[in-house]
Amino acid sequence: MSPTLSHKDLAGLAGCSALAFVLYLNTLNAGFVYDDRRAILANGDVTGARPLAHLLRNDFWGTPLVDSGSHGSWRPLCVLSFRLNFIAGGLAPMGYHVVNVMLHCVATWLVFLVARTLLPSRMGVLAAGALFAVHPVHTEAVAGLVGRADLAACVCYLLAYLSYRRHMLNREWASLVVTIVLALAALLCKETAITALLLCALCDVLSPVGRENSDKRRFRSLSILGFTLLCALYCRLSLLPRPSTAFSAADNPTAHESCLWTRTLTFLYLPVANFRLLLWPQELSFDWGMEAVPRIRTLWDARNILTAGFYGTLMALLCRGFGLRRSATPMDFAELAHISLPLVRRLGGNSCHTWLGLSCNCHHQLSAPSYRSASASSTTKSSSWQAAPILGTAFVVLPFLPASNLLFYVGFVMAERVLYLPSVGYCLLFGLGFGHLWQRVNSSRRCRLLLLCGLVVLLGVQGLRTCRRNLDWRNEEQLFRSAITINPPKALGNLGSVLSAQGRYEQAELALRMALGHRPSMADAHFNLGVVHQKQLNFSSAVPCFRRAIELRPQLAVAYLNLGTSLISLGDHRPEAISVLRIGARVEGSGVRDRGAHVEARYTCYLQLSVLYRSEGRLHDAVASLRESLKALPLLPSKQRAVLHLRLGEILAELQDWDEAEQQQRLALHLQPEQGTAYVTYGQTLARNGSRLAEAESWFKRALQLAPLEPSSHHHYADFLEQQERHHEALSLRLRAAALAPQDYTLQSCVADALRLLNRLAEAELWYRKAVTLQPLAAHAHANLGAILQMRGLRKEAVACYHKALELQPGHAISRANLARMNVHKDENE
């Protein structure tokens, strides 16, 4: 085809890109689902919690590459694009989805241009571009935000190929440099794009483009590509840290299979299973781990026939492609004319069309001195089309090979987004075949119409499937439900977690128990089931679930945390709770994938442990646990370190170690200079030291200036003023705090207490009644209302309130004591 785009080409290009855009419009209002939460919402490299330089130190998920739990996926350009999204629009998901859809449109546009360099038929090019635009297997890459790595890598990959095709025409340095830069950019988006330079070199070897240039210049280009590829491989494999922990058996069970025969047969079958998704993308899943693809344990498994047929077809395709090239290479028409015309001249002839039984279609005469260039152009086009099957196959195989588990094990069995780049080759081969059929029925208008209708039906069916699949990716519940028939344990386990977060506890419990029925060894499912029981206040059922989760995964720090809190809630297990929390706080988490969540769980364990020690009067143990946490968690975010310093300062103040307490408070202020809570806590510490009351009040006022809309700042300042018996000033602050948090029971009760201290009993009664409406099942709320009614002389109503408190909490001491003073204890006993 001509290097310039005709009006028909421009129309086809615009149509394919528009089709890609329209099909994914229903993803723009989707949210963050599945891996998006960890890769974006919980990734400090995206949200700006860490410096920009950390993009080069951390993996795709925000975990340091040197960490034992790092996935090893180093994709700084993709993470940088997420960070730019965050700078532009925060954590609103629409902006992220818009970028993904636009990248898919660009990729479709580039596929059309690539097809023009390989396919002889304009209809074949159009078919390839349209199929790429609508293929349902692309949904995970486009609708799932973490698929941006595949989208960006594909765009850079195809641009590198097109740039090198340009370089092949005249061997200019600029286009070669651009090719290398684009190939490296693709590698910085996703690891599988490392084959871009290899594909360019293969294209140079097979394609006749630029053959009129010297072999020396072509060899120079290939040498530079090879050297760059080796340097990239060396840097990626040697200079950058690689994962030190093997992937879990749930992610890639075949890799953990002890039988070599089973591993070999299964891994040989996996490319077949992936290709089946390209041919018939009806069954799609967000996860293909566990037993979604059953392992092949015997030679008599019927899937081995598919494996043999797949590799046989692949070899036949390659052999046919190379065979076509060999048949054209030894004596093409240009070379034949070069030999025959001088001989024909001596024999008195004027054409090489027929000579010694050989045919030549150059049709050049002796009077045409430019016969070599004209026939070479014809031969170049013919050879370019003959290379299309090989290059199309290379587009399928090369990008897929690093993720195939055939060269080395990876952290998944199958992943639909990994097929985004290999699907380019599949679409090219489809376009090649369709174009060939279109040319064969050139003389039959009816056949062409049938062929065109078939293409429209295929694109329509694929497009409808894509639109329907997009809806599955709009929210996590729908996504997990869609995969229950393919990967039941993983889908049901994740679905149970989502339902639990929504408060649908009965459905969540059912889903989690079904998941455990499929796979009893799922630590996450046991943990999530324990959380469901915990939220239902069924702590006795939650405890064994957390114990089982810890047994299956001893490094799961959050399971220790929840087990400890459940034991505390049971009431008579505090020593065991302390022991469990201490173990959870000290779990190093070797090999954990989500390092941030693990550190958060350990931090909370330390905090909970200090609270337990403090409640038992073991202040020195509480101080020791907080000091240990500051040493054990050096990478803790500054906000959380500030909380540890604040807690430590509070306990040191109780021990009257004023100097050390003040030092800890100042450290907290240094870490969080804009956090009003730190100023309040520092003021409270100074207030306990009776000689520094004026200084303490100044810190309370600073807190109000810094956070005037923070209810707790007004509340704690009011506490300080009441201790100084400045009740009128305290009341104004109480009212302000209650207005800022009208649904906070404690703040409403404190207003009532302040009014009672000022002997404004009628107003206090109104506030106590409001507090009761906020917590109608709290015994102390009814007891407080009864006390104010008793003070106002409303004996009958007061007795009713005390009885209600005793009904809610039979042993409520204050209600019993007040009823006894009112001489109604006999009535109560009755």
Short mmCIF file of N, CA and C in Angstrom, two decimals, residues 585-588 599 602 606 625-636 641:
data_model
loop_
_atom_site.label_atom_id
_atom_site.label_comp_id
_atom_site.label_asym_id
_atom_site.label_seq_id
_atom_site.Cartn_x
_atom_site.Cartn_y
_atom_site.Cartn_z
N ALA A 585 1.98 -7.72 66.65
CA ALA A 585 2.78 -6.51 66.48
C ALA A 585 4.20 -6.81 66.03
N ARG A 586 4.68 -8.00 66.34
CA ARG A 586 6.07 -8.35 66.02
C ARG A 586 6.21 -9.22 64.78
N VAL A 587 5.11 -9.50 64.08
CA VAL A 587 5.19 -10.30 62.86
C VAL A 587 5.89 -9.50 61.78
N GLU A 588 7.00 -10.00 61.27
CA GLU A 588 7.78 -9.27 60.27
C GLU A 588 7.08 -9.22 58.91
N VAL A 599 1.95 -3.27 57.59
CA VAL A 599 2.51 -2.30 58.55
C VAL A 599 1.38 -1.61 59.32
N ARG A 602 0.23 -3.97 62.06
CA ARG A 602 1.18 -4.02 63.17
C ARG A 602 1.09 -2.74 64.01
N TYR A 606 0.14 -2.49 68.10
CA TYR A 606 0.90 -1.77 69.13
C TYR A 606 0.01 -0.78 69.88
N SER A 625 5.95 -0.75 75.04
CA SER A 625 5.37 -1.21 73.77
C SER A 625 5.37 -0.08 72.73
N LEU A 626 5.10 1.15 73.16
CA LEU A 626 5.09 2.26 72.21
C LEU A 626 6.50 2.59 71.74
N ARG A 627 7.47 2.52 72.65
CA ARG A 627 8.86 2.75 72.23
C ARG A 627 9.30 1.66 71.23
N GLU A 628 8.90 0.44 71.49
CA GLU A 628 9.24 -0.66 70.58
C GLU A 628 8.63 -0.43 69.21
N SER A 629 7.39 0.07 69.18
CA SER A 629 6.73 0.30 67.89
C SER A 629 7.47 1.35 67.07
N LEU A 630 7.99 2.38 67.71
CA LEU A 630 8.71 3.42 66.99
C LEU A 630 10.01 2.89 66.39
N LYS A 631 10.61 1.90 67.04
CA LYS A 631 11.84 1.30 66.51
C LYS A 631 11.53 0.24 65.45
N ALA A 632 10.45 -0.51 65.68
CA ALA A 632 10.15 -1.64 64.79
C ALA A 632 9.51 -1.21 63.48
N LEU A 633 8.93 0.00 63.44
CA LEU A 633 8.23 0.45 62.24
C LEU A 633 8.85 1.75 61.72
N PRO A 634 10.08 1.68 61.22
CA PRO A 634 10.75 2.92 60.79
C PRO A 634 10.12 3.55 59.55
N LEU A 635 9.42 2.76 58.73
CA LEU A 635 8.84 3.28 57.49
C LEU A 635 7.39 3.71 57.66
N LEU A 636 6.94 3.82 58.91
CA LEU A 636 5.56 4.22 59.18
C LEU A 636 5.34 5.65 58.70
N ARG A 641 3.19 7.91 62.93
CA ARG A 641 4.27 8.09 63.92
C ARG A 641 3.92 9.20 64.90
#
